[in-house]
mmCIF file of C-alpha atoms and ligand atoms in Angstrom:
data_model
loop_
_atom_site.group_PDB
_atom_site.id
_atom_site.type_symbol
_atom_site.label_atom_id
_atom_site.label_comp_id
_atom_site.label_asym_id
_atom_site.label_seq_id
_atom_site.Cartn_x
_atom_site.Cartn_y
_atom_site.Cartn_z
ATOM 1 C CA MET J 50 -21.201 7.804 17.368
ATOM 2 C CA LEU J 51 -24.558 9.291 16.429
ATOM 3 C CA LYS J 52 -25.592 7.417 13.298
ATOM 4 C CA VAL J 53 -24.402 6.089 9.968
ATOM 5 C CA GLU J 54 -24.121 9.393 8.131
ATOM 6 C CA HIS J 55 -23.325 7.909 4.752
ATOM 7 C CA ILE J 56 -21.959 4.938 2.898
ATOM 8 C CA GLY J 57 -19.257 5.632 0.325
ATOM 9 C CA ILE J 58 -19.233 3.633 -2.890
ATOM 10 C CA ALA J 59 -16.301 3.690 -5.319
ATOM 11 C CA VAL J 60 -17.383 3.896 -8.958
ATOM 12 C CA ARG J 61 -15.492 4.224 -12.211
ATOM 13 C CA SER J 62 -17.827 6.808 -13.706
ATOM 14 C CA LEU J 63 -20.227 9.211 -12.023
ATOM 15 C CA GLU J 64 -21.713 9.877 -15.434
ATOM 16 C CA GLU J 65 -22.853 6.248 -15.560
ATOM 17 C CA SER J 66 -23.476 5.592 -11.880
ATOM 18 C CA VAL J 67 -25.486 8.706 -10.970
ATOM 19 C CA PRO J 68 -28.405 7.794 -13.292
ATOM 20 C CA LEU J 69 -28.133 4.175 -12.125
ATOM 21 C CA PHE J 70 -28.441 5.137 -8.455
ATOM 22 C CA GLU J 71 -31.212 7.629 -9.230
ATOM 23 C CA LYS J 72 -33.172 4.717 -10.663
ATOM 24 C CA LEU J 73 -32.196 2.355 -7.854
ATOM 25 C CA LEU J 74 -33.053 4.745 -5.016
ATOM 26 C CA ASN J 75 -35.859 6.556 -6.797
ATOM 27 C CA ALA J 76 -34.263 9.810 -5.641
ATOM 28 C CA ALA J 77 -32.401 12.536 -7.499
ATOM 29 C CA CYS J 78 -28.754 13.201 -6.811
ATOM 30 C CA TYR J 79 -28.925 16.421 -4.752
ATOM 31 C CA LYS J 80 -25.315 17.438 -4.912
ATOM 32 C CA THR J 81 -22.050 16.829 -6.692
ATOM 33 C CA GLU J 82 -18.819 18.110 -5.280
ATOM 34 C CA ALA J 83 -15.134 17.764 -6.075
ATOM 35 C CA VAL J 84 -12.778 17.246 -3.133
ATOM 36 C CA ALA J 85 -9.438 18.374 -4.495
ATOM 37 C CA SER J 86 -7.416 17.189 -1.492
ATOM 38 C CA GLU J 87 -8.635 13.618 -2.044
ATOM 39 C CA ASN J 88 -8.602 13.650 -5.866
ATOM 40 C CA VAL J 89 -12.261 12.650 -6.006
ATOM 41 C CA SER J 90 -15.552 13.825 -7.388
ATOM 42 C CA THR J 91 -18.536 12.915 -5.245
ATOM 43 C CA ALA J 92 -22.283 12.635 -5.808
ATOM 44 C CA PHE J 93 -24.784 12.467 -2.926
ATOM 45 C CA PHE J 94 -28.205 10.887 -2.499
ATOM 46 C CA ARG J 95 -30.431 11.120 0.549
ATOM 47 C CA GLN J 96 -32.210 8.076 1.897
ATOM 48 C CA GLY J 97 -33.968 9.080 5.091
ATOM 49 C CA GLU J 98 -31.334 9.829 7.736
ATOM 50 C CA THR J 99 -28.536 8.319 5.721
ATOM 51 C CA LYS J 100 -26.800 9.315 2.512
ATOM 52 C CA ILE J 101 -25.099 7.442 -0.257
ATOM 53 C CA GLU J 102 -21.871 9.003 -1.528
ATOM 54 C CA LEU J 103 -20.571 7.901 -4.911
ATOM 55 C CA LEU J 104 -16.846 8.486 -5.388
ATOM 56 C CA GLU J 105 -15.087 8.804 -8.716
ATOM 57 C CA SER J 106 -11.353 9.332 -8.989
ATOM 58 C CA THR J 107 -10.056 12.472 -10.666
ATOM 59 C CA SER J 108 -6.440 11.302 -10.768
ATOM 60 C CA PRO J 109 -4.726 7.981 -11.517
ATOM 61 C CA GLU J 110 -2.724 8.464 -8.295
ATOM 62 C CA GLY J 111 -5.789 9.133 -6.152
ATOM 63 C CA VAL J 112 -6.952 6.823 -3.368
ATOM 64 C CA ILE J 113 -10.117 5.837 -5.245
ATOM 65 C CA SER J 114 -8.163 5.025 -8.376
ATOM 66 C CA ARG J 115 -5.852 2.752 -6.400
ATOM 67 C CA TYR J 116 -8.838 1.168 -4.664
ATOM 68 C CA LEU J 117 -10.562 0.436 -7.994
ATOM 69 C CA ASP J 118 -7.377 -1.123 -9.386
ATOM 70 C CA LYS J 119 -7.102 -3.406 -6.368
ATOM 71 C CA LYS J 120 -10.697 -4.255 -5.524
ATOM 72 C CA GLY J 121 -12.920 -2.943 -8.278
ATOM 73 C CA GLU J 122 -16.116 -0.994 -7.743
ATOM 74 C CA GLY J 123 -18.038 -1.429 -4.512
ATOM 75 C CA ILE J 124 -18.506 -0.233 -0.947
ATOM 76 C CA HIS J 125 -15.487 1.850 -0.035
ATOM 77 C CA HIS J 126 -16.237 3.191 3.439
ATOM 78 C CA ILE J 127 -18.848 3.688 6.142
ATOM 79 C CA ALA J 128 -19.093 7.139 7.701
ATOM 80 C CA PHE J 129 -20.344 7.735 11.222
ATOM 81 C CA GLU J 130 -21.483 11.125 12.360
ATOM 82 C CA VAL J 131 -19.986 12.235 15.657
ATOM 83 C CA ALA J 132 -20.782 15.216 17.855
ATOM 84 C CA ASP J 133 -17.146 16.103 18.576
ATOM 85 C CA ILE J 134 -14.664 14.698 16.093
ATOM 86 C CA ARG J 135 -11.563 15.668 18.080
ATOM 87 C CA ALA J 136 -12.864 13.953 21.222
ATOM 88 C CA GLU J 137 -13.828 10.854 19.232
ATOM 89 C CA MET J 138 -10.411 10.738 17.543
ATOM 90 C CA ALA J 139 -8.709 10.926 20.937
ATOM 91 C CA ARG J 140 -10.974 8.197 22.332
ATOM 92 C CA LEU J 141 -10.328 5.841 19.419
ATOM 93 C CA GLN J 142 -6.601 6.462 19.449
ATOM 94 C CA ALA J 143 -6.536 5.649 23.175
ATOM 95 C CA GLU J 144 -8.405 2.423 22.354
ATOM 96 C CA GLY J 145 -5.613 1.473 19.955
ATOM 97 C CA PHE J 146 -7.201 2.326 16.617
ATOM 98 C CA GLN J 147 -4.952 3.813 13.969
ATOM 99 C CA LEU J 148 -6.036 7.166 12.576
ATOM 100 C CA LEU J 149 -5.118 7.914 8.971
ATOM 101 C CA ASN J 150 -5.014 11.630 9.642
ATOM 102 C CA GLU J 151 -3.883 13.195 12.894
ATOM 103 C CA MET J 152 -6.028 16.293 12.522
ATOM 104 C CA PRO J 153 -9.606 16.508 11.216
ATOM 105 C CA LYS J 154 -9.561 17.523 7.567
ATOM 106 C CA ASP J 155 -12.051 19.052 5.148
ATOM 107 C CA GLY J 156 -14.292 16.486 3.528
ATOM 108 C CA ALA J 157 -17.196 16.678 1.119
ATOM 109 C CA ASP J 158 -20.623 17.957 2.161
ATOM 110 C CA ASN J 159 -19.441 20.574 4.665
ATOM 111 C CA LYS J 160 -17.814 18.072 7.017
ATOM 112 C CA LEU J 161 -14.692 17.676 9.071
ATOM 113 C CA VAL J 162 -13.524 14.112 8.584
ATOM 114 C CA CYS J 163 -11.031 11.560 9.844
ATOM 115 C CA PHE J 164 -10.420 8.025 8.572
ATOM 116 C CA LEU J 165 -9.390 4.935 10.539
ATOM 117 C CA HIS J 166 -6.987 2.399 9.109
ATOM 118 C CA PRO J 167 -8.996 -0.598 7.833
ATOM 119 C CA LYS J 168 -6.369 -3.027 9.137
ATOM 120 C CA GLY J 169 -7.644 -2.364 12.657
ATOM 121 C CA THR J 170 -11.349 -2.494 11.793
ATOM 122 C CA ASN J 171 -11.816 -5.875 10.114
ATOM 123 C CA GLY J 172 -11.019 -4.482 6.698
ATOM 124 C CA VAL J 173 -13.678 -1.772 6.778
ATOM 125 C CA LEU J 174 -12.539 1.775 6.122
ATOM 126 C CA ILE J 175 -14.297 3.910 8.744
ATOM 127 C CA GLU J 176 -14.831 7.649 8.364
ATOM 128 C CA LEU J 177 -15.760 9.915 11.248
ATOM 129 C CA CYS J 178 -17.512 13.092 10.258
ATOM 130 C CA GLN J 179 -18.783 16.159 11.998
ATOM 131 C CA GLU J 180 -20.870 18.905 10.455
ATOM 132 C CA LYS J 181 -18.867 22.126 10.216
ATOM 133 C CA GLU J 182 -20.027 25.267 11.977
ATOM 134 C CA GLY J 183 -22.540 27.254 9.977
ATOM 135 C CA GLY J 184 -24.873 24.427 9.100
ATOM 136 C CA PRO J 185 -25.199 22.366 5.950
ATOM 137 C CA SER J 186 -23.923 23.937 2.776
ATOM 138 C CA GLN J 187 -26.371 24.376 -0.015
ATOM 139 C CA GLY J 188 -24.205 22.522 -2.463
ATOM 140 C CA THR J 189 -23.375 23.406 -5.997
ATOM 141 C CA PRO J 190 -25.630 22.906 -8.983
ATOM 142 C CA SER J 191 -24.504 19.955 -11.024
HETATM 143 ZN ZN1 LIG C 539 -17.378 9.655 2.899
#
């Protein structure tokens, strides 16, 4: 794995948490993006090499909504950047880790992503991500 690409934090309201994190980090949110497949809206902040991703649920049946009901707001996942997501998925599967998706899927921020089941990683939801071909997207104005 190359580095911690971002840390995902589940929040109830981006409207409230974006200004809070702008104050906390002393940095403007540079991008908001909805990920329809995951029923989430995301907001991103850069801190050096690493990003913070705030996640708000857009559906009561979404994964973030269920997470908030169970655990409340807080750190939801840690994302590692990898050079070759398919190779890394195969390596981890061979090591006995359980992948939550068999194929890389589209994530926020122009990434291919795969999640590992937290039962096999000491309760920490791990995301693998790889930048998609074509370089970083420019994002959408928020
Ligand atoms: Zn993430």
